[in-house]
PDB file of C-alpha atoms and ligand atoms in Angstrom:
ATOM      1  CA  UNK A   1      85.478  96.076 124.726  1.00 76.00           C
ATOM      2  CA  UNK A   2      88.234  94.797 127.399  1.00 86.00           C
ATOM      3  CA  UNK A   3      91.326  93.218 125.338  1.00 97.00           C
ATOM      4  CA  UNK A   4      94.749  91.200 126.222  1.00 98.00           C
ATOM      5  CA  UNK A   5      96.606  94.704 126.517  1.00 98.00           C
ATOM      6  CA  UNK A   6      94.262  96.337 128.816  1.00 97.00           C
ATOM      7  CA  UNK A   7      94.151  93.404 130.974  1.00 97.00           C
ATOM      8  CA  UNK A   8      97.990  93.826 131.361  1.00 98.00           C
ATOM      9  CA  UNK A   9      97.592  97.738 131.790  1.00 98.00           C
ATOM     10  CA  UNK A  10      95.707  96.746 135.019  1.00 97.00           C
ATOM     11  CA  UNK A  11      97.704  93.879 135.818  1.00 97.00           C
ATOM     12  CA  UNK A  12      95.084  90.881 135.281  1.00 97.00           C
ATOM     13  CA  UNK A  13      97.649  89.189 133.155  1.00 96.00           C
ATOM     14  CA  UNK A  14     101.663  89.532 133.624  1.00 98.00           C
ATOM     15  CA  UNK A  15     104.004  90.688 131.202  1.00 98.00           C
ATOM     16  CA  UNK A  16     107.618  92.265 131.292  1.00 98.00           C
ATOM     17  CA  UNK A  17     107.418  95.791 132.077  1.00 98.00           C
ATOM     18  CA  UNK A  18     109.682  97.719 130.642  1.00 98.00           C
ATOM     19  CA  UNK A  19     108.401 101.488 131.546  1.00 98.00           C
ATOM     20  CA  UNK A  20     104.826 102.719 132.593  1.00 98.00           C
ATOM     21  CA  UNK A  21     103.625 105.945 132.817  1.00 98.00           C
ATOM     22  CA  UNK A  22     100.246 107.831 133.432  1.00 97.00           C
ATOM     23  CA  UNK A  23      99.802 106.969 129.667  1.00 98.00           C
ATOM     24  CA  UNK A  24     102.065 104.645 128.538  1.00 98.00           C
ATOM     25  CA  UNK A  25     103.227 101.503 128.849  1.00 98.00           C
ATOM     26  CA  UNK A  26     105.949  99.126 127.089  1.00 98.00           C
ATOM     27  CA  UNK A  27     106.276  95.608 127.779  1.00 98.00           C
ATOM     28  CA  UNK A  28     108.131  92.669 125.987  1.00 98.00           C
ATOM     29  CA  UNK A  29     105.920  91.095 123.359  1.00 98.00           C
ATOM     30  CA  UNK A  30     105.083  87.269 124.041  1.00 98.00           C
ATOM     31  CA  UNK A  31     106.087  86.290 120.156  1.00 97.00           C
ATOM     32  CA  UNK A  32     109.625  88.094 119.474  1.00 97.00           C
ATOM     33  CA  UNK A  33     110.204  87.853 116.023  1.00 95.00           C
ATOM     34  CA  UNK A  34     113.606  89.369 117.122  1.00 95.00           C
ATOM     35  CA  UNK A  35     115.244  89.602 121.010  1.00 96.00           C
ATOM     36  CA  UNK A  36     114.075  92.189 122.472  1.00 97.00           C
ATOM     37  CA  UNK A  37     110.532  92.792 120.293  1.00 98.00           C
ATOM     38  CA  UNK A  38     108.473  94.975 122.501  1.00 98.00           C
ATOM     39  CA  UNK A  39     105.342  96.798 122.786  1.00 98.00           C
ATOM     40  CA  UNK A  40     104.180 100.598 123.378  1.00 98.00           C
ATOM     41  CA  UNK A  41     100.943 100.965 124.297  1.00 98.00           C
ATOM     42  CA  UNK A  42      98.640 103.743 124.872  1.00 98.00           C
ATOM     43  CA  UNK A  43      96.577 103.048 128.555  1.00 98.00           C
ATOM     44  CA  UNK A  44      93.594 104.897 126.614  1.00 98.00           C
ATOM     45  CA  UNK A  45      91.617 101.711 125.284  1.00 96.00           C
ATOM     46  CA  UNK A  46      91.606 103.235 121.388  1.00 97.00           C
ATOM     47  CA  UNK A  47      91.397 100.439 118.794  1.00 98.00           C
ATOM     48  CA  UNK A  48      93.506 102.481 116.377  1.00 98.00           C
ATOM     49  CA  UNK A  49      95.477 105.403 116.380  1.00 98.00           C
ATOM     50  CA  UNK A  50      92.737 107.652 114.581  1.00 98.00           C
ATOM     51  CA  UNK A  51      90.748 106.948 117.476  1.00 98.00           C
ATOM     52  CA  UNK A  52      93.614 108.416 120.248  1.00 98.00           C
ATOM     53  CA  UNK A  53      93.313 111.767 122.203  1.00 98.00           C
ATOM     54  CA  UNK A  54      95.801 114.219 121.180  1.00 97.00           C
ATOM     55  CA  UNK A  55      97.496 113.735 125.023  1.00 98.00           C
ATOM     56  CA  UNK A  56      97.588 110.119 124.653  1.00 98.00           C
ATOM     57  CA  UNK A  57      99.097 110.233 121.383  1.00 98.00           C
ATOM     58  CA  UNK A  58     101.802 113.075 122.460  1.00 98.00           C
ATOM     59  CA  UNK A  59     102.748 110.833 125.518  1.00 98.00           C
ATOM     60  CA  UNK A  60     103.447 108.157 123.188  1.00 98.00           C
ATOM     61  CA  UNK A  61     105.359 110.302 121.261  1.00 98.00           C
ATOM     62  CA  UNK A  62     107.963 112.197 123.931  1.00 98.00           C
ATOM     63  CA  UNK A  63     108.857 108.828 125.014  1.00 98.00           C
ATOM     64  CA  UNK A  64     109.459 106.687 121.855  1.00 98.00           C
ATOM     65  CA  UNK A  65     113.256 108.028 121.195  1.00 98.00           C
ATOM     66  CA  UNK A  66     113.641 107.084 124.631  1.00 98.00           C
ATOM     67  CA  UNK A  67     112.504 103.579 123.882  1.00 98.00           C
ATOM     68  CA  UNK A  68     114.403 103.087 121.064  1.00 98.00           C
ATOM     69  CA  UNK A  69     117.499 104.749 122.611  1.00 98.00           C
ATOM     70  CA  UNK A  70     117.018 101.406 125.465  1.00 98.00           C
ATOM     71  CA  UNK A  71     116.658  99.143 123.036  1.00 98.00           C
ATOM     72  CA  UNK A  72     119.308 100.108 120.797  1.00 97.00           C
ATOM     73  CA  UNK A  73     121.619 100.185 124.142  1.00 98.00           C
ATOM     74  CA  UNK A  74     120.165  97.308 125.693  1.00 98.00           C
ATOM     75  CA  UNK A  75     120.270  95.209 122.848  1.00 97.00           C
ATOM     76  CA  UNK A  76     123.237  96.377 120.690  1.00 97.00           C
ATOM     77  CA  UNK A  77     120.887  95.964 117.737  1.00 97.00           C
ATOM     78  CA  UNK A  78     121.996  97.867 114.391  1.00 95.00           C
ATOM     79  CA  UNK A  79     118.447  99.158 113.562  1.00 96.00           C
ATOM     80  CA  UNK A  80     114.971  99.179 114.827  1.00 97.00           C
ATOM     81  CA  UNK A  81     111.254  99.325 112.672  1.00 96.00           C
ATOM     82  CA  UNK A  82     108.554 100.819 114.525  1.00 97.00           C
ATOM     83  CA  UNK A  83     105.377  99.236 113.017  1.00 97.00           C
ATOM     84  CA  UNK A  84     102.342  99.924 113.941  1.00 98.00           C
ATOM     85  CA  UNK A  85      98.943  98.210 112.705  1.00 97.00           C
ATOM     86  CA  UNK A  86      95.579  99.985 112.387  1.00 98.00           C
ATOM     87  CA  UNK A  87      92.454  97.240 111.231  1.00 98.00           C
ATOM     88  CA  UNK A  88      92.915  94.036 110.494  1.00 97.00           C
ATOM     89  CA  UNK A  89      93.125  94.509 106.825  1.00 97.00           C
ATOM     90  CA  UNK A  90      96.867  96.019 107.834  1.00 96.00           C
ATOM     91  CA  UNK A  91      97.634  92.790 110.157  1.00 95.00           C
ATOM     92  CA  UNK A  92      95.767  94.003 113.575  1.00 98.00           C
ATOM     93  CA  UNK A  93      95.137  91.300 115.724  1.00 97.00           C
ATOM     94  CA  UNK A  94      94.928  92.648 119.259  1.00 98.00           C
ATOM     95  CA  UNK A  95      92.417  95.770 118.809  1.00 98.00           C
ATOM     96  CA  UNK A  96      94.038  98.294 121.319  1.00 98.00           C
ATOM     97  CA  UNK A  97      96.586 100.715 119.556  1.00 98.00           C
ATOM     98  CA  UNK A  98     100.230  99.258 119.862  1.00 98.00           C
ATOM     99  CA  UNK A  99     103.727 100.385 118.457  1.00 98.00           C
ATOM    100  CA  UNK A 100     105.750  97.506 117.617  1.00 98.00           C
ATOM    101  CA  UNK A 101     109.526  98.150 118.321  1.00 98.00           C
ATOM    102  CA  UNK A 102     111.510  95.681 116.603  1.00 97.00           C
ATOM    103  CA  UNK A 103     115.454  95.151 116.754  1.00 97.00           C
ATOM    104  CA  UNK A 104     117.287  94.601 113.594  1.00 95.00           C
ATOM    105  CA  UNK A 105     120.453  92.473 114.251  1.00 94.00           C
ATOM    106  CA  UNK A 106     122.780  91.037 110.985  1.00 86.00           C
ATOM    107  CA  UNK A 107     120.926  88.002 110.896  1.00 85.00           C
ATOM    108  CA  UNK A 108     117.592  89.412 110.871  1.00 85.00           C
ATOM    109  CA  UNK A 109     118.541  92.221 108.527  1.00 88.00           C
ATOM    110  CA  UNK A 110     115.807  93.969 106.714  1.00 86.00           C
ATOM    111  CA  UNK A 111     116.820  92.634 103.042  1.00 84.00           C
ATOM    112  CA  UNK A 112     117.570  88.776 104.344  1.00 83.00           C
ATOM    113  CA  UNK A 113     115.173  88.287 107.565  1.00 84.00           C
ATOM    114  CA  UNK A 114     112.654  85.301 106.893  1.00 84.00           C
ATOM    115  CA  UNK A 115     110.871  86.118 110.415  1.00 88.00           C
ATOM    116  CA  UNK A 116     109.980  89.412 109.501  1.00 87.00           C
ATOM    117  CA  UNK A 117     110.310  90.639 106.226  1.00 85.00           C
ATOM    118  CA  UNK A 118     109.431  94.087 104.909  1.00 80.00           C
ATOM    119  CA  UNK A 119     108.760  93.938 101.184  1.00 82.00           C
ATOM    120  CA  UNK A 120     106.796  96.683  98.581  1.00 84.00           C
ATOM    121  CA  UNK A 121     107.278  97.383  95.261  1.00 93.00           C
ATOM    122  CA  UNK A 122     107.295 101.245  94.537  1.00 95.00           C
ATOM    123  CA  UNK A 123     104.828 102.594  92.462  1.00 97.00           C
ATOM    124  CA  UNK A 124     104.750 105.614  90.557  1.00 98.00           C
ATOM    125  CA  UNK A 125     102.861 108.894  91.838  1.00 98.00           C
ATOM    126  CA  UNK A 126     101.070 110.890  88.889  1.00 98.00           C
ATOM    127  CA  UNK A 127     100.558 114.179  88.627  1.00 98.00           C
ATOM    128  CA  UNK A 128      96.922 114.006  88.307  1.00 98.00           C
ATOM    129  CA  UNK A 129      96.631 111.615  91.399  1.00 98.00           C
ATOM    130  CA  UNK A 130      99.148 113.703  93.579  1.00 97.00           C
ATOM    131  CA  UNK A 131      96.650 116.484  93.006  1.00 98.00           C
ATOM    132  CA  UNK A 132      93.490 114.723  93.353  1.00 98.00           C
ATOM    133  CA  UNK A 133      94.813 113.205  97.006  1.00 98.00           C
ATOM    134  CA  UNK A 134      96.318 116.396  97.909  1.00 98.00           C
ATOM    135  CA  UNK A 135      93.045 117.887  97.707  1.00 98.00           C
ATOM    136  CA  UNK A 136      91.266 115.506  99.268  1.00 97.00           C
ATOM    137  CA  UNK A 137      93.797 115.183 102.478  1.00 97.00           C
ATOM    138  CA  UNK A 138      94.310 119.142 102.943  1.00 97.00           C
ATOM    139  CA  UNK A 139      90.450 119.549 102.910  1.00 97.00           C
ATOM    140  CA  UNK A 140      90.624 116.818 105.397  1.00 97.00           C
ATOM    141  CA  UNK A 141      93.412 118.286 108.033  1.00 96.00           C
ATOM    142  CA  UNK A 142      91.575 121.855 107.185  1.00 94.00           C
TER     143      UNK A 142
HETATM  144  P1  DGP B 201      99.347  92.938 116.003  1.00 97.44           P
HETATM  145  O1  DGP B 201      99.376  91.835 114.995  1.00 97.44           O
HETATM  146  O2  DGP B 201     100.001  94.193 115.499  1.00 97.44           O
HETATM  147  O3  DGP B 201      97.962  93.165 116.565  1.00 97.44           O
HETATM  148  O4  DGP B 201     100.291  92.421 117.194  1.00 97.44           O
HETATM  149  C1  DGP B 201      99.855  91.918 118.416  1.00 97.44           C
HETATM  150  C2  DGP B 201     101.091  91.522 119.192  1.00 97.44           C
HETATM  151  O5  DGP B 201     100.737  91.333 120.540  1.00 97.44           O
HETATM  152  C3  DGP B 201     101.754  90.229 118.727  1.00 97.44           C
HETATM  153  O6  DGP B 201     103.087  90.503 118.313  1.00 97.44           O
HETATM  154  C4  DGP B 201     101.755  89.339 119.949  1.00 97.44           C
HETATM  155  C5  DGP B 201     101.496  90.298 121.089  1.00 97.44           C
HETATM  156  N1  DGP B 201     100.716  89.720 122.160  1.00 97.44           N
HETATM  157  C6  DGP B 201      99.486  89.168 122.043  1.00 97.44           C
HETATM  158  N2  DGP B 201      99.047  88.753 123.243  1.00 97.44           N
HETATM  159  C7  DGP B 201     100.013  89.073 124.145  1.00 97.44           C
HETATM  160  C8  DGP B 201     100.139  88.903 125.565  1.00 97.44           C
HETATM  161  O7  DGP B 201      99.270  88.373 126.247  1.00 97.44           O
HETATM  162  N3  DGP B 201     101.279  89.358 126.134  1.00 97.44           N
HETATM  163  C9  DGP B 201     102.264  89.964 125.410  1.00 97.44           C
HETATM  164  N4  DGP B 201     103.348  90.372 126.084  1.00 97.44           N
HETATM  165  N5  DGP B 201     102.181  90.139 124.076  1.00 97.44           N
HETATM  166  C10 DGP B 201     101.075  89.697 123.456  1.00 97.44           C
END
């Protein structure tokens, strides 16, 4: 099913293009919560990154340090979270796989930033659970 982001990928709706590729493209998100908020997107329409091709999701990867490395230099931010949001029970509103790169500045800082706030509270990893989930993922990755 057609969404927002592949309607930009073929240019039915505008945005800021930032770079494009034969499998990327990053654009400036519509609702910064910090200058210079953008998106990477994959121009395979997966909902969520479990559901990418291994090429898509390697030509994502070779050009993410280059992203960052614009941003950072573009923006003279001090840090950058990548976030990334698979289902809507994780925050997922658009369904086609995007990579949120968002600046970090001294007023927006990580520990202070009411726009966009990371917050968890560590837990503690058991022995018996460590084992139980290592068992389950290895059978899983073979
Ligand atoms: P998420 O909650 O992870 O699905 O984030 C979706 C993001 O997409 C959100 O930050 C706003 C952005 N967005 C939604 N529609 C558009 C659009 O039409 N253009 C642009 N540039 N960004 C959009």
């Amino acid at each position: 099913m057609p969404t927002i982001f592949s309607k930009i990928i073929d240019r039915e709706i505008p945005c800021h293009r930032l770079y494009e590729d034969e499998h990327v493209l990053a654009f400036l998100d519509v609702g910064p919560v910090a200058r210079g908020h953008c998106l990477v997107i994959p121009k395979q329409p997966a909902v969520e990154l479990d559901g990418l091709s291994d090429d898509a999701a390697a030509a994502l990867g070779r050009v993410m340090p280059r992203l960052v490395r614009a941003l950072k230099a573009a923006t003279g931010c001090a840090g950058v979270n990548v976030l990334q949001n698979n289902g809507a029970a994780a925050g997922q509103v658009v369904m086609h796989v995007h990579f949120h790169l968002i600046p970090r500045y001294s007023e927006n800082h990580a520990s202070a930033s009411t726009q966009f706030g990371l917050k968890w509270q560590a837990g503690t990893l058991s022995d018996s659970d460590a084992a139980d989930l290592t068992t389950r993922m290895t059978a899983e990755l073979g």
